[in-house]
Short mmCIF file of C-alpha atoms and ligand atoms in Angstrom, two decimals:
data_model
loop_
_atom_site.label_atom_id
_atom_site.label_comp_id
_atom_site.label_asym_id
_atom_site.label_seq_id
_atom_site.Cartn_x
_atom_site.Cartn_y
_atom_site.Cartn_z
CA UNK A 1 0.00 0.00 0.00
CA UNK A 2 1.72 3.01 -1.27
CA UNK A 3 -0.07 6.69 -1.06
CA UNK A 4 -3.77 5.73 -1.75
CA UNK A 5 -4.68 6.46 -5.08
CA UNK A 6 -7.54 8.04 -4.44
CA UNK A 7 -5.51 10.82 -2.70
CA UNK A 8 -3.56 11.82 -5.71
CA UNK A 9 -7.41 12.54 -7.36
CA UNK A 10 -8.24 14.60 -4.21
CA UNK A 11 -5.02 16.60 -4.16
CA UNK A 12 -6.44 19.60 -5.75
CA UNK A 13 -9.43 19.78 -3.54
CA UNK A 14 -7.83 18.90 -0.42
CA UNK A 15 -5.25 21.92 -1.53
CA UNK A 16 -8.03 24.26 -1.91
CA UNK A 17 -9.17 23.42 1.67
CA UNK A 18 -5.75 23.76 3.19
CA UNK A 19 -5.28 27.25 1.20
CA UNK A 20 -8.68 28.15 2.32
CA UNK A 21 -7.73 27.62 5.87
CA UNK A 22 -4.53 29.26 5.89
CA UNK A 23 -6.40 32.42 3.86
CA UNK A 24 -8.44 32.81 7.04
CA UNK A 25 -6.45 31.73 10.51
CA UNK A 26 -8.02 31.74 13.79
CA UNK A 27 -6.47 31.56 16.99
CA UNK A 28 -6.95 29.57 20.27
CA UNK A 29 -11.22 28.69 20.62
CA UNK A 30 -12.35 31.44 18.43
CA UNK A 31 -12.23 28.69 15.16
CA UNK A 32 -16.04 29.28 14.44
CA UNK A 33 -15.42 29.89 10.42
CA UNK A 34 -12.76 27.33 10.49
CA UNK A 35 -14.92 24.63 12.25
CA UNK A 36 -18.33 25.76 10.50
CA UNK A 37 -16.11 24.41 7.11
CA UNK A 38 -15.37 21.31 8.67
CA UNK A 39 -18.95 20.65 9.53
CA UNK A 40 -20.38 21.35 6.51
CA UNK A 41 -18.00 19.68 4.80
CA UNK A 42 -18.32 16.47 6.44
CA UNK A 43 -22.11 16.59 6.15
CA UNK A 44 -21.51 17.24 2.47
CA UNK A 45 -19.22 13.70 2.63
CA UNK A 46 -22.02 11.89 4.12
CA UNK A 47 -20.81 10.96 7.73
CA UNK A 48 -23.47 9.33 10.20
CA UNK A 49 -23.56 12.13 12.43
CA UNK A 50 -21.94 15.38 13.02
CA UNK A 51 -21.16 17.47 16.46
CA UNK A 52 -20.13 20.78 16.59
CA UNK A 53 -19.77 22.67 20.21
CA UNK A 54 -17.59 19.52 21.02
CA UNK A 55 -15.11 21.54 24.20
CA UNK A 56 -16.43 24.67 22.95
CA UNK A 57 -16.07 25.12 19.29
CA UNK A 58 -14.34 21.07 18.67
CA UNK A 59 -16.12 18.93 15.85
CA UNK A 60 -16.68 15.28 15.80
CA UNK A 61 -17.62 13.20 13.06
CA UNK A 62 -18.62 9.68 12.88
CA UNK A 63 -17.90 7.49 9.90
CA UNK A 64 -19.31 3.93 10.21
CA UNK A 65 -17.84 0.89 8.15
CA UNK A 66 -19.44 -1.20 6.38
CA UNK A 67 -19.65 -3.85 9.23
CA UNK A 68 -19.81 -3.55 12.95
CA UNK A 69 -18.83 -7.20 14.51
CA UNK A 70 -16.73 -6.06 17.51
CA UNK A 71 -18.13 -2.62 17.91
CA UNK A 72 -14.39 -1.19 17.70
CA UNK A 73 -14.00 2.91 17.77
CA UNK A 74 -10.80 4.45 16.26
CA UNK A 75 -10.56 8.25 16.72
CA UNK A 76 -8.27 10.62 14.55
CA UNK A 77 -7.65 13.61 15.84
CA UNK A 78 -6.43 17.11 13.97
CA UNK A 79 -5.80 20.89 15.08
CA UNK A 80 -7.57 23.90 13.73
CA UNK A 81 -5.59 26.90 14.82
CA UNK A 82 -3.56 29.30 13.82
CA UNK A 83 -0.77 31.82 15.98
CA UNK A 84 -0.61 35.10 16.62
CA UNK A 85 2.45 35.68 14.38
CA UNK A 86 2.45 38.47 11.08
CA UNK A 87 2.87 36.08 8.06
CA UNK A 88 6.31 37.11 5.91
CA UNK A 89 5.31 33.82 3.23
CA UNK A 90 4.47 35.90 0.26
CA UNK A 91 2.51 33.52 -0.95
CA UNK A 92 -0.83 34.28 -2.85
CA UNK A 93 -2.84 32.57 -0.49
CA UNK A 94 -1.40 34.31 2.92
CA UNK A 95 -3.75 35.40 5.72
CA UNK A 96 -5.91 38.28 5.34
CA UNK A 97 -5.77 38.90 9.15
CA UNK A 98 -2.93 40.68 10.29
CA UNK A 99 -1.14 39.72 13.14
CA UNK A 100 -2.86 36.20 12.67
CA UNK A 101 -1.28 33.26 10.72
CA UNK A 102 -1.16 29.51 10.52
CA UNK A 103 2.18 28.79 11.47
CA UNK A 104 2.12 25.66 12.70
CA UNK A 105 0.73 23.82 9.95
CA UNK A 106 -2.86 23.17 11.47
CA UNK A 107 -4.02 23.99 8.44
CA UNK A 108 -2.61 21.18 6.83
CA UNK A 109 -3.51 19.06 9.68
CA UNK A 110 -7.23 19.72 9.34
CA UNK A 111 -7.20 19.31 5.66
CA UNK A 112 -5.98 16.42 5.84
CA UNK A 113 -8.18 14.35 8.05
CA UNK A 114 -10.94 16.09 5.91
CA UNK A 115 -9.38 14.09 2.83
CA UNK A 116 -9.17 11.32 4.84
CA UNK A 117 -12.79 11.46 6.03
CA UNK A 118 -14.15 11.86 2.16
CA UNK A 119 -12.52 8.86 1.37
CA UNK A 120 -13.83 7.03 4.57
CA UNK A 121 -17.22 7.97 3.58
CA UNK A 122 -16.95 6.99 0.00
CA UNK A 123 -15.20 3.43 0.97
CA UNK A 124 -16.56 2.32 4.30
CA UNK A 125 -14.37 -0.90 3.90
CA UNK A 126 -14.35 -1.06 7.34
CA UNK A 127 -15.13 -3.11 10.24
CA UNK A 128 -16.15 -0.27 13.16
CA UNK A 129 -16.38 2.92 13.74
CA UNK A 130 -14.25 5.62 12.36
CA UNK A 131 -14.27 8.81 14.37
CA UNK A 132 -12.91 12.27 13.00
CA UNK A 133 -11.76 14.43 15.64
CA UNK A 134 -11.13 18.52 14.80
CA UNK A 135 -10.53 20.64 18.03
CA UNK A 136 -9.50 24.00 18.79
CA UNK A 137 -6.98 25.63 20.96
CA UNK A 138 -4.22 23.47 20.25
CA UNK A 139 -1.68 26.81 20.75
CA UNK A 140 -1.57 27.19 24.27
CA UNK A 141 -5.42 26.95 25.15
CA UNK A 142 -5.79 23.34 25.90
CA UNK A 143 -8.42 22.40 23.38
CA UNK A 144 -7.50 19.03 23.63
CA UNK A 145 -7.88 18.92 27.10
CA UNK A 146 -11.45 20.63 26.76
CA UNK A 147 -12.71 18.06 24.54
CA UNK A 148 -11.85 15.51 26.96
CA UNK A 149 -13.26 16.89 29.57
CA UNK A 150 -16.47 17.39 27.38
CA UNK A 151 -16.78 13.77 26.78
CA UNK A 152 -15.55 13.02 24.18
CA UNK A 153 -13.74 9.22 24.83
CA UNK A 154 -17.21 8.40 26.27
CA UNK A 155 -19.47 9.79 24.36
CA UNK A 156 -18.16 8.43 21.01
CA UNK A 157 -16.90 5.29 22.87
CA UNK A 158 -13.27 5.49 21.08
CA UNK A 159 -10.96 2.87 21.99
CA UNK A 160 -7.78 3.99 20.04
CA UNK A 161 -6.70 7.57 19.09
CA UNK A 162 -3.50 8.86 16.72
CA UNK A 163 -2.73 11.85 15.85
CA UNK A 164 -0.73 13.54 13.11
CA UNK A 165 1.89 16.48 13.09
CA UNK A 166 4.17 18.31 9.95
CA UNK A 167 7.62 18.56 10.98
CA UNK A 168 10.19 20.86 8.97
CA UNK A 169 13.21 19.07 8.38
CA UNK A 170 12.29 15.44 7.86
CA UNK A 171 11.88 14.88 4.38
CA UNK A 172 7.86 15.18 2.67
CA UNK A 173 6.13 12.32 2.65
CA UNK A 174 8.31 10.29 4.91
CA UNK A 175 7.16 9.49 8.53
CA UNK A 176 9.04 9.85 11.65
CA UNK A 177 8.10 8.47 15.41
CA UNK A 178 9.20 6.80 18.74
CA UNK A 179 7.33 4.50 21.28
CA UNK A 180 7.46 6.65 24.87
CA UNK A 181 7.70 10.29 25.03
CA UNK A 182 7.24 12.26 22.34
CA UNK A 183 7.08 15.43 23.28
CA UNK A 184 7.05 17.13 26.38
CA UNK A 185 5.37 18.11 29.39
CA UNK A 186 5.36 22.26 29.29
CA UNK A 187 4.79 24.20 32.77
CA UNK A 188 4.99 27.69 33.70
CA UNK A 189 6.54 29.55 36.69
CA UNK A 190 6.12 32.96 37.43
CA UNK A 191 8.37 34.26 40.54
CA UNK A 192 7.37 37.39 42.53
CA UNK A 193 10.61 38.28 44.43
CA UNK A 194 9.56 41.26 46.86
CA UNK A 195 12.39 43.22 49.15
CA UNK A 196 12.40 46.83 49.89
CA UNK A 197 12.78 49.89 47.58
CA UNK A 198 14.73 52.71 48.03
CA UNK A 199 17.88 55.04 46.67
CA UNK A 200 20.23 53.36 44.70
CA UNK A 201 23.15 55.04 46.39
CA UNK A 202 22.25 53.66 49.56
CA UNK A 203 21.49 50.11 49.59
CA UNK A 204 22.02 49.30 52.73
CA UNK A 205 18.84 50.73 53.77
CA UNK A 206 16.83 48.51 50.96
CA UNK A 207 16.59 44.65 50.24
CA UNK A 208 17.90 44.15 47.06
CA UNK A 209 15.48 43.06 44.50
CA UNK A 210 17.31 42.67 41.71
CA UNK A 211 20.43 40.95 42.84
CA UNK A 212 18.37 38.78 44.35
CA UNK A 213 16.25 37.81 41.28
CA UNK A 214 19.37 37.56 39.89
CA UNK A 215 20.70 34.48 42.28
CA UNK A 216 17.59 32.78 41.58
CA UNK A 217 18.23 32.98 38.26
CA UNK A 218 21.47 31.61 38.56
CA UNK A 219 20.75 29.13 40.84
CA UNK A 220 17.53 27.96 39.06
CA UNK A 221 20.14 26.26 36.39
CA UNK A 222 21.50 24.00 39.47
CA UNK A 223 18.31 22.31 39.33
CA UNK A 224 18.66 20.58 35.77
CA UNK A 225 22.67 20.00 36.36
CA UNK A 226 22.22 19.04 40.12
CA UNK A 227 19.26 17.51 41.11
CA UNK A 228 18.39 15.67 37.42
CA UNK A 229 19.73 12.49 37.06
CA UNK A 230 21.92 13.23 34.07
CA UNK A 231 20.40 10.70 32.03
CA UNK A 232 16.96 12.32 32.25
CA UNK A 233 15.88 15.52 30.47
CA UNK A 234 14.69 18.69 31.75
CA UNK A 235 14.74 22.36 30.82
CA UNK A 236 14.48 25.58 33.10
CA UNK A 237 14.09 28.51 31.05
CA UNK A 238 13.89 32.36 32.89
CA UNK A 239 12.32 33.98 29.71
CA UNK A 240 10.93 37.42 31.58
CA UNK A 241 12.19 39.76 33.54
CA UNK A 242 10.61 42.73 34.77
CA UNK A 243 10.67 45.41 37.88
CA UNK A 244 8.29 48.39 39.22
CA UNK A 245 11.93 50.89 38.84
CA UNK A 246 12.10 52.15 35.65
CA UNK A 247 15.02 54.79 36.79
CA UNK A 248 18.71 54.39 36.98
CA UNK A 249 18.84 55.04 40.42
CA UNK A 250 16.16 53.34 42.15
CA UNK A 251 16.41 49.66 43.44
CA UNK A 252 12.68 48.20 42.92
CA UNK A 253 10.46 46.88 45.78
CA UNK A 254 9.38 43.72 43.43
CA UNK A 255 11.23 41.91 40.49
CA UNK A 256 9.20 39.71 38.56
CA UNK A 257 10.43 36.42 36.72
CA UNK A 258 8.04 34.34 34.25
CA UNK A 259 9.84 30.95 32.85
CA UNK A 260 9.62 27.49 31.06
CA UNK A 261 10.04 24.41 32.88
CA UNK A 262 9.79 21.07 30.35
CA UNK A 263 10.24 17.43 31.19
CA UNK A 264 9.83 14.31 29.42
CA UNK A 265 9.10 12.05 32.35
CA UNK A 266 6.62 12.57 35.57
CA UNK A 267 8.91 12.14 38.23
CA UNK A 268 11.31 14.44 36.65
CA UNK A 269 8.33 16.88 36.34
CA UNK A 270 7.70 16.99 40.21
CA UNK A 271 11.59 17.21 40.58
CA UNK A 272 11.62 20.37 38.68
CA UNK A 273 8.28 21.80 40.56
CA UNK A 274 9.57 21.22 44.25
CA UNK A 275 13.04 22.81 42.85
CA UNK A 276 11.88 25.88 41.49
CA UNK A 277 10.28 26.44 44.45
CA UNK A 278 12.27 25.75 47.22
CA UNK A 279 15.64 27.36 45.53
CA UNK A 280 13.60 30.76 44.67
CA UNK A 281 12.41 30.73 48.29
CA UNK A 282 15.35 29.94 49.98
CA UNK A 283 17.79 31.90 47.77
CA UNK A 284 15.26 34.78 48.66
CA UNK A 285 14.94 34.32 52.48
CA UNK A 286 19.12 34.43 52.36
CA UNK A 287 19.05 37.96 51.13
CA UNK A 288 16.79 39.25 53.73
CA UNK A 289 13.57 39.29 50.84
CA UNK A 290 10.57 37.42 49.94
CA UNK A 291 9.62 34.87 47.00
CA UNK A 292 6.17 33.90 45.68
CA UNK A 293 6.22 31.27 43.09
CA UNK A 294 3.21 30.18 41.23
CA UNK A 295 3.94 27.08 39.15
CA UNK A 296 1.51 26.14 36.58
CA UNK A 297 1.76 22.76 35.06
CA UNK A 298 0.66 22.49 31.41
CA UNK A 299 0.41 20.05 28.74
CA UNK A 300 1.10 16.45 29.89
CA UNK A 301 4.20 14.73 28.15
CA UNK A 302 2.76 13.06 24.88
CA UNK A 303 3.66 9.72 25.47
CA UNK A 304 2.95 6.93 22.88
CA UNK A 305 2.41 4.10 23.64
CA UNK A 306 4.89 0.94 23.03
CA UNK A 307 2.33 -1.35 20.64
CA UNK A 308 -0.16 1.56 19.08
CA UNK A 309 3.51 3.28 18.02
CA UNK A 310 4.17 0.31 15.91
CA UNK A 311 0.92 -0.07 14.18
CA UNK A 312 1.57 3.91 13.70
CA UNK A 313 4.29 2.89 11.86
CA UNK A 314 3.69 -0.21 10.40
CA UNK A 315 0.60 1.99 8.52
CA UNK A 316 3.75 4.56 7.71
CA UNK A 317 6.44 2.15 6.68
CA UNK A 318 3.41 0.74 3.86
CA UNK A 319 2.85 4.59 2.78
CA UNK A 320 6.42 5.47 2.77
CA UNK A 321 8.36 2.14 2.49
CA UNK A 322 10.17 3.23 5.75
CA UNK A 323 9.74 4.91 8.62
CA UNK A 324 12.42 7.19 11.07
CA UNK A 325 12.52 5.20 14.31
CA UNK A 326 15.74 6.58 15.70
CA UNK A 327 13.99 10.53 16.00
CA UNK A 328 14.93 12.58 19.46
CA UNK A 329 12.06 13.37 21.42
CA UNK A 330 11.33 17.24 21.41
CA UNK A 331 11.26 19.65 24.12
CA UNK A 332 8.11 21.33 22.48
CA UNK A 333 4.58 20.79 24.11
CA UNK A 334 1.52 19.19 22.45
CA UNK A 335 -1.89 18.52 24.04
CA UNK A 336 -3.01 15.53 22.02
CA UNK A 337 -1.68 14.32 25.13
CA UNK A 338 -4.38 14.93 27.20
CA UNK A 339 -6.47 12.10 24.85
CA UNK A 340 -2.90 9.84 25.20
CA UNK A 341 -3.60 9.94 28.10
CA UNK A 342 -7.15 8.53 28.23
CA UNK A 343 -6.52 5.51 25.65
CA UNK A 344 -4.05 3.74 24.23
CA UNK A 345 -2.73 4.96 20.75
CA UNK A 346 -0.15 7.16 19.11
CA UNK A 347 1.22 10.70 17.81
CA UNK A 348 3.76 10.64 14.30
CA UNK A 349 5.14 13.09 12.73
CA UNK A 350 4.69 13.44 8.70
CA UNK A 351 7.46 15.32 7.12
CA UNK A 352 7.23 19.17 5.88
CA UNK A 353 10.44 18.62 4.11
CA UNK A 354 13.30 21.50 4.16
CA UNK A 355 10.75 24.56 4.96
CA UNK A 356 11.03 27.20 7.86
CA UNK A 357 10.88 25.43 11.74
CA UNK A 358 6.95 25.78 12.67
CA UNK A 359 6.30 29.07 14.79
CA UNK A 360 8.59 30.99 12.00
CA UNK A 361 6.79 33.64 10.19
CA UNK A 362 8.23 31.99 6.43
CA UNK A 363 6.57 28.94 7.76
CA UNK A 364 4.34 26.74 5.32
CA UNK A 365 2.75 23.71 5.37
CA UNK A 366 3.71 21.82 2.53
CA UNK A 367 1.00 20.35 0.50
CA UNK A 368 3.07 17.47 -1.03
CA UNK A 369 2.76 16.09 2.38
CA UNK A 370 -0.74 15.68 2.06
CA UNK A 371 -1.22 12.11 -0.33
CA UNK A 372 1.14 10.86 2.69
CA UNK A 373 -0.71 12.34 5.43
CA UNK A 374 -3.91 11.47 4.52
CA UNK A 375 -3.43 8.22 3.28
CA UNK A 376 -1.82 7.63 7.22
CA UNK A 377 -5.31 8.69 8.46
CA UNK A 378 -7.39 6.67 6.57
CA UNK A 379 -4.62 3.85 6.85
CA UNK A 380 -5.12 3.70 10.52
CA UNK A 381 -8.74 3.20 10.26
CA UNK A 382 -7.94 -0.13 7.55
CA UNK A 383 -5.40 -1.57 9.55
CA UNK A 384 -6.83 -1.19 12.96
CA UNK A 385 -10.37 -2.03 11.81
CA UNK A 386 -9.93 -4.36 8.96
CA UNK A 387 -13.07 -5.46 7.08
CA UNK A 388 -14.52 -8.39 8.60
NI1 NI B 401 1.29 22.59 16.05
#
């Protein structure tokens, strides 16, 4: 089974969706035009049912083979927004939104599992239940996590879910993946460190803020050298830094410091946690001031499991002829974990071949990846639920 024929026909009209998408970006829940498409268009492909309003403004589609003997549910899951980045493509089809752009390739994504749907719907040569997952807030609004929450495992009953990502750098049309963590868990720290203002000349009447947000800093980077077993994987990134002073000669009464913490591993996760906050605190109380520290954990690691990663790639290695086993896991969050998390299955990456890194404002999704892509969809539903 090489790229599905069929694909190659729908090219041009899977294109036109992609372009359509990336024309008109949305960002974070507010996908209504972007969804709205979706829906229509899988009414217009003839699935069984359709939900919109699925964790807000998610859609779910339900595609049913042409038997049902073990009353198996596959779900396949896709992203719909965009970023808040000003596009620099110059290609006819760039946003018409300023400021708003699909960056990441969710464009593609969606498009995609649309192709993949139409052909579902057209073949059926199933045994099950295919069902077409499209959710929102991918980009740091955990639309993945809202659609869980909504119901959606129970609701549609789904036993298995994979997901699909573009990935600049491995070649188009070629797959890559890895059983275990894929991608990371992403948490957020913010760090109030309060002392006492005053003249600059004369610190000895003031507790220094700022040297003392800067030893946190510093000693925040002891965490992943000194407490992480070195064969684990962790990162602590300060990212902002900001004060109420905006003279030359004032020492501020509060610093503030907003940072990354990523993990690949749960353990490691609550290392990082009980760090942060015991070296800001205790690096603080040593210089006579005060830390707050609000940590905020984020996405879940993606972690794929050890037997749905090889059907993942079995379905990739018949597409592709092989399939990139040997890939690092990335320090980047994704929360397709949050429905990892409630069933077995996997997440692969489908190569966006030597284009801009995702996030990058010359970003594009590449629409030769799409006979791959959605040929992986649809191949998952096959192989998992072969025809009886
Ligand atoms: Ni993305």
């Amino acid at each position: 089974m090489p790229v599905k024929n069929r694909f190659a026909e729908l090219l041009p009209e899977i294109t036109a969706w992609r372009r359509d998408f990336h024309e008109h970006p949305e960002l974070l829940y507010d996908v209504h035009r972007t969804a709205g498409k979706v829906a229509d268009l899988l009414r217009e492909f003839g699935c069984d049912e359709v939900t919109e309003g699925v964790g807000r403004t998610g859609v779910v589609g339900v595609i049913r083979g042409k038997t049902d003997s073990k009353g198996r549910v596959i779900g396949l899951r896709a992203d719909m927004d965009a970023l808040p980045i000003n596009e620099q493509t110059g290609v006819e089809y760039a946003s018409k939104t300023p400021g708003k752009m699909h960056a990441c390739g969710h464009d593609g994504h969606t498009a995609m599992l649309l192709g993949a749907a139409k052909y579902l719907a057209e073949t059926r040569n199933f045994d099950g239940t295919a069902v077409v997952i499209f959710q929102p807030a991918e980009e740091g609004g955990g639309g993945g996590d809202a659609m869980v929450k909504d119901g959606l495992i129970e609701r549609w009953k789904i036993d298995e879910v994979y997901g699909m990502h573009n990935m600049p750098g491995v070649p188009t049309g070629t797959f890559a993946i890895k059983p275990g963590a894929m991608m990371a868990a992403a948490d957020q720290f913010d760090i109030t460190v309060t002392g006492k203002g005053g003249h600059a000349a004369k610190p000895h009447d003031c507790i220094d803020t700022t040297l003392t947000a800067a030893q946190i800093i510093v000693a925040l980077q002891s965490i992943v050298s000194r407490n992480i077993d070195p064969l684990q994987n962790a990162v602590i990134s300060v990212c902002v830094v900001s004060t109420d002073s905006t003279a030359h000669n004032v020492i501020p009464h509060v610093v503030k410091l907003k940072g990354t913490a990523r993990s690949l591993d749960p353990g490691v996760r609550d290392q990082l946690e009980e760090g942060i906050i015991r070296v800001a605190t205790n690096i603080a109380a040593a210089m006579g001031a005060i830390a707050e520290v609000q940590y905020d954990r984020g996405y879940p690691v993606t972690m794929n499991d050890d037997q749905a990663t090889e059907w993942a790639a079995e379905v990739a290695r018949q597409i592709a002829g092989d399939v990139n086993m040997d890939m690092q896991p990335m320090m980047g969050g994704e929360d397709f974990s949050y429905m990892l998390n409630e069933r077995q299955g996997a997440y692969i990456f489908v190569g966006n071949g030597d284009t801009a890194m995702v996030h990058h404002p010359a970003y594009n999704f590449n629409d030769d990846a799409i006979p791959a892509g959605s040929s992986w969809y649809a191949g998952m539903i096959e192989s998992r639920l072969p025809a009886a």
